mmCIF file of C-alpha atoms in Angstrom:
data_model
loop_
_atom_site.group_PDB
_atom_site.id
_atom_site.type_symbol
_atom_site.label_atom_id
_atom_site.label_comp_id
_atom_site.label_asym_id
_atom_site.label_seq_id
_atom_site.Cartn_x
_atom_site.Cartn_y
_atom_site.Cartn_z
ATOM 1 C CA UNK T 290 -24.003 21.560 1.717
ATOM 2 C CA UNK T 291 -25.064 24.530 -0.342
ATOM 3 C CA UNK T 292 -23.655 28.001 0.247
ATOM 4 C CA UNK T 293 -27.082 29.112 1.426
ATOM 5 C CA UNK T 294 -27.264 26.318 4.008
ATOM 6 C CA UNK T 295 -23.796 27.159 5.322
ATOM 7 C CA UNK T 296 -24.698 30.832 5.589
ATOM 8 C CA UNK T 297 -27.940 30.048 7.427
ATOM 9 C CA UNK T 298 -26.306 27.658 9.907
ATOM 10 C CA UNK T 299 -23.414 30.009 10.624
ATOM 11 C CA UNK T 300 -25.893 32.851 11.181
ATOM 12 C CA UNK T 301 -28.404 30.922 13.279
ATOM 13 C CA UNK T 302 -26.113 28.583 15.221
ATOM 14 C CA UNK T 303 -22.743 30.315 15.296
ATOM 15 C CA UNK T 304 -19.287 28.761 15.128
ATOM 16 C CA UNK T 305 -17.334 26.583 15.670
ATOM 17 C CA UNK T 306 -19.780 23.912 14.579
ATOM 18 C CA UNK T 307 -19.680 20.487 13.000
ATOM 19 C CA UNK T 308 -22.531 19.721 10.609
ATOM 20 C CA UNK T 309 -23.190 16.185 9.419
ATOM 21 C CA UNK T 310 -25.477 16.043 6.403
ATOM 22 C CA UNK T 311 -27.640 12.934 6.727
ATOM 23 C CA UNK T 312 -28.799 13.156 3.126
ATOM 24 C CA UNK T 313 -25.198 13.021 1.923
ATOM 25 C CA UNK T 314 -24.525 10.175 4.355
ATOM 26 C CA UNK T 315 -27.384 8.022 3.102
ATOM 27 C CA UNK T 316 -26.555 8.709 -0.530
ATOM 28 C CA UNK T 317 -22.989 7.641 0.225
ATOM 29 C CA UNK T 318 -24.155 4.322 1.637
ATOM 30 C CA UNK T 319 -26.471 3.808 -1.349
ATOM 31 C CA UNK T 320 -23.555 4.541 -3.687
ATOM 32 C CA UNK T 321 -21.291 1.990 -2.016
ATOM 33 C CA UNK T 322 -23.998 -0.668 -2.047
ATOM 34 C CA UNK T 323 -24.677 -0.041 -5.733
ATOM 35 C CA UNK T 324 -20.991 -0.391 -6.659
ATOM 36 C CA UNK T 325 -20.148 -3.503 -4.629
ATOM 37 C CA UNK T 326 -21.248 -7.101 -5.242
ATOM 38 C CA UNK T 327 -24.499 -8.137 -3.576
ATOM 39 C CA UNK T 328 -22.683 -10.706 -1.434
ATOM 40 C CA UNK T 329 -20.826 -7.903 0.381
ATOM 41 C CA UNK T 330 -22.509 -6.422 3.440
ATOM 42 C CA UNK T 331 -21.238 -3.274 5.132
ATOM 43 C CA UNK T 332 -20.142 -2.714 8.704
ATOM 44 C CA UNK T 333 -19.718 0.814 10.060
ATOM 45 C CA UNK T 334 -16.814 1.445 12.447
ATOM 46 C CA UNK T 335 -18.369 3.955 14.819
ATOM 47 C CA UNK T 336 -14.967 5.233 15.951
ATOM 48 C CA UNK T 337 -15.040 7.335 12.784
ATOM 49 C CA UNK T 338 -18.051 9.364 13.990
ATOM 50 C CA UNK T 339 -20.423 8.328 16.763
ATOM 51 C CA UNK T 340 -22.916 11.106 16.009
ATOM 52 C CA UNK T 341 -24.166 9.586 12.759
ATOM 53 C CA UNK T 342 -24.579 6.070 14.152
ATOM 54 C CA UNK T 343 -28.292 6.414 14.888
ATOM 55 C CA UNK T 344 -28.991 7.651 11.378
ATOM 56 C CA UNK T 345 -27.332 4.509 9.987
ATOM 57 C CA UNK T 346 -29.266 2.057 12.132
ATOM 58 C CA UNK T 347 -31.959 1.273 9.585
ATOM 59 C CA UNK T 348 -29.575 0.908 6.632
ATOM 60 C CA UNK T 349 -26.427 -0.589 8.158
ATOM 61 C CA UNK T 350 -26.378 -4.308 9.015
ATOM 62 C CA UNK T 351 -23.387 -4.093 11.371
ATOM 63 C CA UNK T 352 -21.508 -1.734 13.662
ATOM 64 C CA UNK T 353 -17.915 -2.161 14.819
ATOM 65 C CA UNK T 354 -17.527 -1.294 18.517
ATOM 66 C CA UNK T 355 -14.037 -0.955 19.972
ATOM 67 C CA UNK T 356 -14.593 0.130 23.572
ATOM 68 C CA UNK T 357 -17.113 0.038 26.409
ATOM 69 C CA UNK T 358 -17.810 3.720 25.738
ATOM 70 C CA UNK T 359 -18.726 3.028 22.129
ATOM 71 C CA UNK T 360 -21.039 0.279 23.331
ATOM 72 C CA UNK T 361 -22.760 2.791 25.642
ATOM 73 C CA UNK T 362 -23.286 5.056 22.631
ATOM 74 C CA UNK T 363 -24.873 2.233 20.667
ATOM 75 C CA UNK T 364 -26.926 1.207 23.667
ATOM 76 C CA UNK T 365 -28.306 4.730 24.014
ATOM 77 C CA UNK T 366 -29.148 4.758 20.302
ATOM 78 C CA UNK T 367 -30.985 1.411 20.506
ATOM 79 C CA UNK T 368 -28.612 -0.358 18.131
ATOM 80 C CA UNK T 369 -29.645 -4.035 18.252
ATOM 81 C CA UNK T 370 -27.114 -6.381 19.804
ATOM 82 C CA UNK T 371 -27.238 -8.649 16.763
ATOM 83 C CA UNK T 372 -25.677 -5.830 14.729
ATOM 84 C CA UNK T 373 -22.751 -5.357 17.109
ATOM 85 C CA UNK T 374 -19.216 -6.538 16.441
ATOM 86 C CA UNK T 375 -17.455 -6.270 19.810
ATOM 87 C CA UNK T 376 -13.926 -5.546 18.715
ATOM 88 C CA UNK T 377 -10.866 -3.717 20.019
ATOM 89 C CA UNK T 378 -7.275 -4.483 20.926
ATOM 90 C CA UNK T 379 -8.146 -4.243 24.642
ATOM 91 C CA UNK T 380 -11.313 -5.815 26.005
ATOM 92 C CA UNK T 381 -11.826 -5.321 29.717
ATOM 93 C CA UNK T 382 -12.917 -8.507 31.536
ATOM 94 C CA UNK T 383 -15.690 -6.638 33.350
ATOM 95 C CA UNK T 384 -17.131 -5.407 30.052
ATOM 96 C CA UNK T 385 -17.083 -8.838 28.410
ATOM 97 C CA UNK T 386 -18.688 -10.377 31.497
ATOM 98 C CA UNK T 387 -21.357 -7.685 31.494
ATOM 99 C CA UNK T 388 -22.245 -8.396 27.872
ATOM 100 C CA UNK T 389 -22.234 -12.159 28.248
ATOM 101 C CA UNK T 390 -24.349 -12.067 31.409
ATOM 102 C CA UNK T 391 -26.872 -9.463 30.266
ATOM 103 C CA UNK T 392 -27.084 -9.860 26.501
ATOM 104 C CA UNK T 393 -27.579 -13.030 24.546
ATOM 105 C CA UNK T 394 -28.009 -11.216 21.253
ATOM 106 C CA UNK T 395 -24.487 -9.854 20.584
ATOM 107 C CA UNK T 396 -23.646 -10.473 16.936
ATOM 108 C CA UNK T 397 -20.014 -11.476 17.317
ATOM 109 C CA UNK T 398 -16.904 -10.885 19.427
ATOM 110 C CA UNK T 399 -13.434 -10.589 17.924
ATOM 111 C CA UNK T 400 -10.321 -12.267 19.303
ATOM 112 C CA UNK T 401 -7.085 -10.275 19.045
ATOM 113 C CA UNK T 402 -4.786 -12.180 21.391
ATOM 114 C CA UNK T 403 -4.330 -15.375 23.365
ATOM 115 C CA UNK T 404 -5.368 -13.389 26.435
ATOM 116 C CA UNK T 405 -8.664 -12.408 24.806
ATOM 117 C CA UNK T 406 -9.201 -15.980 23.677
ATOM 118 C CA UNK T 407 -8.773 -17.222 27.252
ATOM 119 C CA UNK T 408 -11.040 -14.462 28.581
ATOM 120 C CA UNK T 409 -13.873 -15.286 26.201
ATOM 121 C CA UNK T 410 -13.602 -18.984 26.982
ATOM 122 C CA UNK T 411 -13.643 -18.265 30.706
ATOM 123 C CA UNK T 412 -16.676 -15.980 30.449
ATOM 124 C CA UNK T 413 -18.508 -18.460 28.218
ATOM 125 C CA UNK T 414 -17.917 -21.173 30.809
ATOM 126 C CA UNK T 415 -19.075 -18.930 33.668
ATOM 127 C CA UNK T 416 -22.256 -17.985 31.828
ATOM 128 C CA UNK T 417 -22.924 -21.445 30.361
ATOM 129 C CA UNK T 418 -23.139 -19.814 26.970
ATOM 130 C CA UNK T 419 -21.493 -20.300 23.584
ATOM 131 C CA UNK T 420 -20.031 -17.017 22.358
ATOM 132 C CA UNK T 421 -19.781 -16.277 18.614
ATOM 133 C CA UNK T 422 -16.294 -15.071 17.623
ATOM 134 C CA UNK T 423 -14.115 -13.980 14.739
ATOM 135 C CA UNK T 424 -10.352 -14.491 14.965
ATOM 136 C CA UNK T 425 -8.465 -11.394 13.876
ATOM 137 C CA UNK T 426 -5.409 -12.115 11.753
ATOM 138 C CA UNK T 427 -2.576 -9.655 12.294
ATOM 139 C CA UNK T 428 -1.206 -7.646 9.398
ATOM 140 C CA UNK T 429 2.134 -7.302 11.181
ATOM 141 C CA UNK T 430 1.448 -4.870 14.005
ATOM 142 C CA UNK T 431 0.009 -4.912 17.529
ATOM 143 C CA UNK T 432 -3.445 -5.907 16.310
ATOM 144 C CA UNK T 433 -4.691 -9.446 15.936
ATOM 145 C CA UNK T 434 -3.226 -12.933 16.222
ATOM 146 C CA UNK T 435 -0.156 -14.300 14.528
ATOM 147 C CA UNK T 436 -1.098 -16.798 11.809
ATOM 148 C CA UNK T 437 0.249 -19.780 13.766
ATOM 149 C CA UNK T 438 -1.655 -18.736 16.894
ATOM 150 C CA UNK T 439 -4.835 -18.311 14.857
ATOM 151 C CA UNK T 440 -4.521 -21.850 13.495
ATOM 152 C CA UNK T 441 -3.760 -23.151 16.980
ATOM 153 C CA UNK T 442 -6.888 -21.435 18.340
ATOM 154 C CA UNK T 443 -8.973 -23.263 15.739
ATOM 155 C CA UNK T 444 -7.333 -26.629 16.360
ATOM 156 C CA UNK T 445 -7.758 -26.405 20.122
ATOM 157 C CA UNK T 446 -11.204 -24.824 20.219
ATOM 158 C CA UNK T 447 -13.985 -26.111 22.439
ATOM 159 C CA UNK T 448 -17.091 -25.535 20.330
ATOM 160 C CA UNK T 449 -19.282 -25.626 23.415
ATOM 161 C CA UNK T 450 -17.612 -22.388 24.551
ATOM 162 C CA UNK T 451 -16.720 -20.528 21.372
ATOM 163 C CA UNK T 452 -18.408 -20.658 17.994
ATOM 164 C CA UNK T 453 -15.561 -19.587 15.717
ATOM 165 C CA UNK T 454 -17.348 -18.201 12.704
ATOM 166 C CA UNK T 455 -14.392 -16.992 10.727
ATOM 167 C CA UNK T 456 -11.670 -14.408 10.288
ATOM 168 C CA UNK T 457 -11.332 -10.660 10.620
ATOM 169 C CA UNK T 458 -8.554 -8.825 8.776
ATOM 170 C CA UNK T 459 -7.722 -5.135 8.591
ATOM 171 C CA UNK T 460 -4.361 -3.834 7.406
ATOM 172 C CA UNK T 461 -4.799 -0.084 7.384
ATOM 173 C CA UNK T 462 -6.613 2.764 5.728
ATOM 174 C CA UNK T 463 -6.435 5.016 2.683
ATOM 175 C CA UNK T 464 -5.639 2.043 0.426
ATOM 176 C CA UNK T 465 -5.980 3.043 -3.214
ATOM 177 C CA UNK T 466 -3.925 0.199 -4.731
ATOM 178 C CA UNK T 467 -5.931 -2.650 -6.221
ATOM 179 C CA UNK T 468 -2.721 -4.690 -6.373
ATOM 180 C CA UNK T 469 -2.395 -4.470 -2.592
ATOM 181 C CA UNK T 470 -6.036 -5.427 -2.110
ATOM 182 C CA UNK T 471 -5.562 -8.400 -4.443
ATOM 183 C CA UNK T 472 -2.527 -9.591 -2.484
ATOM 184 C CA UNK T 473 -4.486 -9.386 0.745
ATOM 185 C CA UNK T 474 -7.548 -11.186 -0.615
ATOM 186 C CA UNK T 475 -5.393 -13.889 -2.203
ATOM 187 C CA UNK T 476 -3.635 -14.419 1.137
ATOM 188 C CA UNK T 477 -6.934 -14.651 3.004
ATOM 189 C CA UNK T 478 -8.400 -17.030 0.445
ATOM 190 C CA UNK T 479 -5.337 -19.272 0.691
ATOM 191 C CA UNK T 480 -5.604 -19.307 4.490
ATOM 192 C CA UNK T 481 -9.308 -20.144 4.397
ATOM 193 C CA UNK T 482 -8.609 -22.990 1.933
ATOM 194 C CA UNK T 483 -5.818 -24.329 4.135
ATOM 195 C CA UNK T 484 -7.985 -24.211 7.237
ATOM 196 C CA UNK T 485 -10.667 -26.265 5.524
ATOM 197 C CA UNK T 486 -8.423 -28.783 3.757
ATOM 198 C CA UNK T 487 -5.844 -29.351 6.511
ATOM 199 C CA UNK T 488 -7.729 -28.507 9.703
ATOM 200 C CA UNK T 489 -11.343 -29.314 8.852
ATOM 201 C CA UNK T 490 -12.488 -25.785 9.673
ATOM 202 C CA UNK T 491 -15.147 -24.260 7.442
ATOM 203 C CA UNK T 492 -14.932 -20.459 7.481
ATOM 204 C CA UNK T 493 -18.442 -19.053 7.458
ATOM 205 C CA UNK T 494 -17.509 -15.393 7.591
ATOM 206 C CA UNK T 495 -14.736 -13.040 6.531
ATOM 207 C CA UNK T 496 -14.783 -9.465 7.810
ATOM 208 C CA UNK T 497 -12.349 -7.423 5.766
ATOM 209 C CA UNK T 498 -11.241 -3.794 5.924
ATOM 210 C CA UNK T 499 -10.618 -2.577 2.358
ATOM 211 C CA UNK T 500 -9.539 0.842 3.680
ATOM 212 C CA UNK T 501 -11.355 2.877 1.050
ATOM 213 C CA UNK T 502 -9.585 6.235 0.770
ATOM 214 C CA UNK T 503 -11.077 9.627 1.542
ATOM 215 C CA UNK T 504 -9.423 12.668 0.022
ATOM 216 C CA UNK T 505 -9.190 15.940 1.877
ATOM 217 C CA UNK T 506 -6.970 18.186 -0.217
ATOM 218 C CA UNK T 507 -7.133 19.967 -3.541
ATOM 219 C CA UNK T 508 -5.188 18.178 -6.244
ATOM 220 C CA UNK T 509 -5.905 14.695 -4.925
ATOM 221 C CA UNK T 510 -6.885 12.507 -7.849
ATOM 222 C CA UNK T 511 -8.779 9.257 -7.467
ATOM 223 C CA UNK T 512 -11.297 7.481 -9.700
ATOM 224 C CA UNK T 513 -13.503 5.832 -7.083
ATOM 225 C CA UNK T 514 -15.875 4.332 -9.647
ATOM 226 C CA UNK T 515 -12.967 2.526 -11.301
ATOM 227 C CA UNK T 516 -11.511 1.507 -7.930
ATOM 228 C CA UNK T 517 -14.781 -0.022 -6.731
ATOM 229 C CA UNK T 518 -15.282 -1.731 -10.091
ATOM 230 C CA UNK T 519 -11.823 -3.271 -9.764
ATOM 231 C CA UNK T 520 -12.471 -4.286 -6.163
ATOM 232 C CA UNK T 521 -15.787 -5.851 -7.173
ATOM 233 C CA UNK T 522 -14.009 -7.837 -9.857
ATOM 234 C CA UNK T 523 -11.577 -9.144 -7.250
ATOM 235 C CA UNK T 524 -14.483 -10.168 -5.015
ATOM 236 C CA UNK T 525 -16.284 -11.883 -7.879
ATOM 237 C CA UNK T 526 -13.090 -13.832 -8.607
ATOM 238 C CA UNK T 527 -12.924 -15.344 -5.112
ATOM 239 C CA UNK T 528 -13.964 -18.985 -4.970
ATOM 240 C CA UNK T 529 -14.556 -18.972 -1.216
ATOM 241 C CA UNK T 530 -18.268 -18.974 -0.397
ATOM 242 C CA UNK T 531 -18.278 -17.524 3.113
ATOM 243 C CA UNK T 532 -20.242 -14.431 4.094
ATOM 244 C CA UNK T 533 -18.192 -11.324 3.291
ATOM 245 C CA UNK T 534 -18.372 -8.077 5.267
ATOM 246 C CA UNK T 535 -16.531 -4.843 4.491
ATOM 247 C CA UNK T 536 -15.712 -2.807 7.610
ATOM 248 C CA UNK T 537 -15.563 0.896 6.782
ATOM 249 C CA UNK T 538 -15.230 4.088 8.790
ATOM 250 C CA UNK T 539 -14.048 7.133 6.903
ATOM 251 C CA UNK T 540 -15.184 5.539 3.628
ATOM 252 C CA UNK T 541 -18.751 5.962 4.861
ATOM 253 C CA UNK T 542 -18.521 9.041 7.069
ATOM 254 C CA UNK T 543 -16.000 11.497 5.635
ATOM 255 C CA UNK T 544 -18.043 13.123 2.888
ATOM 256 C CA UNK T 545 -21.056 13.985 5.066
ATOM 257 C CA UNK T 546 -19.186 16.395 7.364
ATOM 258 C CA UNK T 547 -18.541 20.142 7.224
ATOM 259 C CA UNK T 548 -16.739 22.088 9.928
ATOM 260 C CA UNK T 549 -17.581 25.794 10.274
ATOM 261 C CA UNK T 550 -15.212 28.252 11.904
ATOM 262 C CA UNK T 551 -15.184 32.062 11.816
ATOM 263 C CA UNK T 552 -12.533 34.742 11.528
ATOM 264 C CA UNK T 553 -12.382 36.542 14.887
ATOM 265 C CA UNK T 554 -9.234 38.627 14.398
ATOM 266 C CA UNK T 555 -6.683 39.487 11.750
ATOM 267 C CA UNK T 556 -3.243 41.050 11.742
ATOM 268 C CA UNK T 557 -0.063 41.515 9.738
ATOM 269 C CA UNK T 558 3.232 40.524 11.380
ATOM 270 C CA UNK T 559 6.543 41.042 9.559
ATOM 271 C CA UNK T 560 4.849 41.069 6.191
ATOM 272 C CA UNK T 561 2.705 37.973 6.827
ATOM 273 C CA UNK T 562 -1.098 38.180 7.078
ATOM 274 C CA UNK T 563 -2.729 36.118 9.815
ATOM 275 C CA UNK T 564 -6.437 35.408 10.305
ATOM 276 C CA UNK T 565 -7.349 34.049 13.752
ATOM 277 C CA UNK T 566 -10.269 31.596 13.763
ATOM 278 C CA UNK T 567 -12.503 30.513 16.626
ATOM 279 C CA UNK T 568 -11.655 26.887 15.791
ATOM 280 C CA UNK T 569 -8.322 25.216 15.183
ATOM 281 C CA UNK T 570 -6.302 22.033 15.007
ATOM 282 C CA UNK T 571 -8.047 20.744 18.127
ATOM 283 C CA UNK T 572 -11.129 20.321 15.905
ATOM 284 C CA UNK T 573 -9.443 19.394 12.607
ATOM 285 C CA UNK T 574 -6.559 17.317 13.905
ATOM 286 C CA UNK T 575 -7.234 14.440 11.507
ATOM 287 C CA UNK T 576 -5.783 16.556 8.700
ATOM 288 C CA UNK T 577 -2.715 16.077 10.861
ATOM 289 C CA UNK T 578 0.773 16.449 9.466
ATOM 290 C CA UNK T 579 -0.551 17.530 6.088
ATOM 291 C CA UNK T 580 -2.535 20.390 7.580
ATOM 292 C CA UNK T 581 -1.161 23.779 6.526
ATOM 293 C CA UNK T 582 1.098 22.122 3.958
ATOM 294 C CA UNK T 583 -1.700 21.380 1.513
ATOM 295 C CA UNK T 584 -4.947 23.110 0.595
ATOM 296 C CA UNK T 585 -8.051 21.409 2.040
ATOM 297 C CA UNK T 586 -11.404 21.438 0.301
ATOM 298 C CA UNK T 587 -13.354 24.350 1.756
ATOM 299 C CA UNK T 588 -15.666 27.268 1.082
ATOM 300 C CA UNK T 589 -15.508 30.837 2.346
ATOM 301 C CA UNK T 590 -18.690 32.668 3.336
ATOM 302 C CA UNK T 591 -19.578 35.139 1.943
ATOM 303 C CA UNK T 592 -18.281 33.706 -1.363
ATOM 304 C CA UNK T 593 -15.695 35.608 -3.391
ATOM 305 C CA UNK T 594 -13.019 35.153 -6.009
ATOM 306 C CA UNK T 595 -9.874 34.136 -4.153
ATOM 307 C CA UNK T 596 -7.429 34.066 -7.028
ATOM 308 C CA UNK T 597 -6.197 37.641 -6.825
ATOM 309 C CA UNK T 598 -6.701 38.495 -3.153
ATOM 310 C CA UNK T 599 -4.236 39.082 -0.375
ATOM 311 C CA UNK T 600 -2.535 35.946 0.923
ATOM 312 C CA UNK T 601 -3.550 34.837 4.426
ATOM 313 C CA UNK T 602 -2.469 32.215 6.941
ATOM 314 C CA UNK T 603 -5.489 30.751 8.753
ATOM 315 C CA UNK T 604 -4.649 30.102 12.409
ATOM 316 C CA UNK T 605 -6.706 28.502 15.159
ATOM 317 C CA UNK T 606 -7.511 29.741 18.634
ATOM 318 C CA UNK T 607 -4.935 27.646 20.499
ATOM 319 C CA UNK T 608 -1.870 29.321 21.987
ATOM 320 C CA UNK T 609 0.635 27.255 20.048
ATOM 321 C CA UNK T 610 2.525 28.070 16.862
ATOM 322 C CA UNK T 611 1.439 24.689 15.498
ATOM 323 C CA UNK T 612 -2.195 25.751 15.242
ATOM 324 C CA UNK T 613 -2.193 26.665 11.552
ATOM 325 C CA UNK T 614 -4.957 25.267 9.350
ATOM 326 C CA UNK T 615 -4.075 26.793 5.987
ATOM 327 C CA UNK T 616 -1.027 28.664 4.741
ATOM 328 C CA UNK T 617 -0.857 31.275 1.998
ATOM 329 C CA UNK T 618 -4.534 31.318 1.046
ATOM 330 C CA UNK T 619 -5.551 34.080 -1.378
ATOM 331 C CA UNK T 620 -8.720 35.804 -0.139
ATOM 332 C CA UNK T 621 -10.147 39.032 -1.507
ATOM 333 C CA UNK T 622 -11.209 41.415 1.243
ATOM 334 C CA UNK T 623 -11.016 38.981 4.155
ATOM 335 C CA UNK T 624 -12.902 40.366 7.162
ATOM 336 C CA UNK T 625 -13.669 39.498 10.752
ATOM 337 C CA UNK T 626 -16.875 37.464 10.713
ATOM 338 C CA UNK T 627 -16.080 35.561 7.513
ATOM 339 C CA UNK T 628 -16.808 31.837 7.844
ATOM 340 C CA UNK T 629 -14.641 29.032 6.512
ATOM 341 C CA UNK T 630 -16.401 25.725 5.831
ATOM 342 C CA UNK T 631 -13.973 22.803 5.769
ATOM 343 C CA UNK T 632 -15.428 19.910 3.795
ATOM 344 C CA UNK T 633 -15.100 16.109 4.078
ATOM 345 C CA UNK T 634 -14.774 16.349 7.853
ATOM 346 C CA UNK T 635 -17.312 13.680 8.727
ATOM 347 C CA UNK T 636 -14.714 11.173 9.949
ATOM 348 C CA UNK T 637 -12.474 11.416 12.985
ATOM 349 C CA UNK T 638 -12.195 15.203 13.341
ATOM 350 C CA UNK T 639 -14.637 15.429 16.230
ATOM 351 C CA UNK T 640 -13.348 12.175 17.740
ATOM 352 C CA UNK T 641 -9.566 12.514 17.459
ATOM 353 C CA UNK T 642 -9.265 16.229 18.119
ATOM 354 C CA UNK T 643 -7.112 17.202 21.093
ATOM 355 C CA UNK T 644 -10.203 18.797 22.501
ATOM 356 C CA UNK T 645 -9.051 19.118 26.101
ATOM 357 C CA UNK T 646 -5.958 21.124 25.151
ATOM 358 C CA UNK T 647 -6.093 24.574 26.768
ATOM 359 C CA UNK T 648 -9.578 23.768 28.135
ATOM 360 C CA UNK T 649 -11.396 25.074 25.085
ATOM 361 C CA UNK T 650 -15.068 24.154 24.820
ATOM 362 C CA UNK T 651 -16.113 21.213 22.687
ATOM 363 C CA UNK T 652 -18.120 22.384 19.658
ATOM 364 C CA UNK T 653 -21.818 21.812 19.381
ATOM 365 C CA UNK T 654 -22.931 19.169 16.881
ATOM 366 C CA UNK T 655 -25.815 19.490 14.426
ATOM 367 C CA UNK T 656 -27.458 16.895 12.209
ATOM 368 C CA UNK T 657 -28.824 18.240 8.953
ATOM 369 C CA UNK T 658 -31.945 16.266 8.064
ATOM 370 C CA UNK T 659 -32.932 15.294 4.568
ATOM 371 C CA UNK T 660 -35.529 18.043 4.826
ATOM 372 C CA UNK T 661 -32.696 20.567 5.127
ATOM 373 C CA UNK T 662 -33.505 21.426 8.757
ATOM 374 C CA UNK T 663 -30.583 21.337 11.232
ATOM 375 C CA UNK T 664 -31.105 19.775 14.657
ATOM 376 C CA UNK T 665 -28.790 20.169 17.612
ATOM 377 C CA UNK T 666 -27.681 16.797 19.022
ATOM 378 C CA UNK T 667 -24.958 18.064 21.338
ATOM 379 C CA UNK T 668 -24.586 21.456 22.942
ATOM 380 C CA UNK T 669 -21.208 23.102 23.298
ATOM 381 C CA UNK T 670 -19.490 21.426 26.254
ATOM 382 C CA UNK T 671 -17.093 23.213 28.628
ATOM 383 C CA UNK T 672 -13.988 21.083 29.158
ATOM 384 C CA UNK T 673 -12.419 23.020 32.006
ATOM 385 C CA UNK T 674 -14.019 20.861 34.736
ATOM 386 C CA UNK T 675 -12.127 17.873 33.359
ATOM 387 C CA UNK T 676 -8.841 19.742 33.745
ATOM 388 C CA UNK T 677 -9.532 21.136 37.237
ATOM 389 C CA UNK T 678 -7.884 19.184 40.093
ATOM 390 C CA UNK T 679 -9.995 18.357 43.138
ATOM 391 C CA UNK T 680 -9.095 20.397 46.190
ATOM 392 C CA UNK T 681 -11.100 18.559 48.827
#
């Protein structure tokens, strides 16, 4: 966002506020599509940011849904069932039954355990319906099926109940090493070859999480053009012909977000300058353990030269010594009412924040249209009712 847009939003809407720039979001998707091979389709993991899901509907072929709540979000936004990947390490039986009984258009379900496999078979039998599935291969953690169990599921499958379309694989995020991506793709290609040659199973689809990195701090260095060119070369070198989907969350969402928070108080204690903000780590928790140890990308409004100013520690509004967003930031003439705009906050911040802590209100959410006009899509929400015990 421009400095003028930040100033106008802070003035007209107040803080704390998340702003998700839909123009930036759509340009980001266009960029990724232009840098990846045509055979690759994208899937957006809505856990990264539910608020931009509707804006992606027309340009995103798939959406990863990991809970009944996320499904309700997509349902409210009229996301077609055919675009939905019903995923998640825990699938409640009631939710799966609801989908199978009421919706025949769900794109695909994932299988992460023997228990989920049995559940989907049972529901398919109850509903007299064949359910489309992907088998998730574990990367060595609590997610997915062990390789042997995955092969066993294929060998013992009843095709009248489950249409096993292929494999899902996701090994983590913030992966900047092409060597690691090559090892993963080689492993998946070898597995797909083995399944066809030794088990007669033709993999029609591979959903893969490349974990494209998003960088939040000054000094981070990453040549994304070169990385995507290298990844595209790896994809072009694959001899498997199945449909290939890249599942992305922060890689799509991060750059479109800006979080605005204002200075509401300032003080000097034992030689250290502290600025108290109306936001805090409950809104920017994704910066996590690196927060306050590194300098995030941000702007200060009104703008000024920060190189020779007094040094300030930016602290949030929570009553905990851990609520420090930035340490030792030079700011010339810092004043109550100044606004800090934290950039690249489009992924996870508003979802993973410990927003119920101390019963602070949830921030309002704005969408900034391509015409530059902000629109409120969620009002500020009091959280204290959720923390109040019932007395009757």
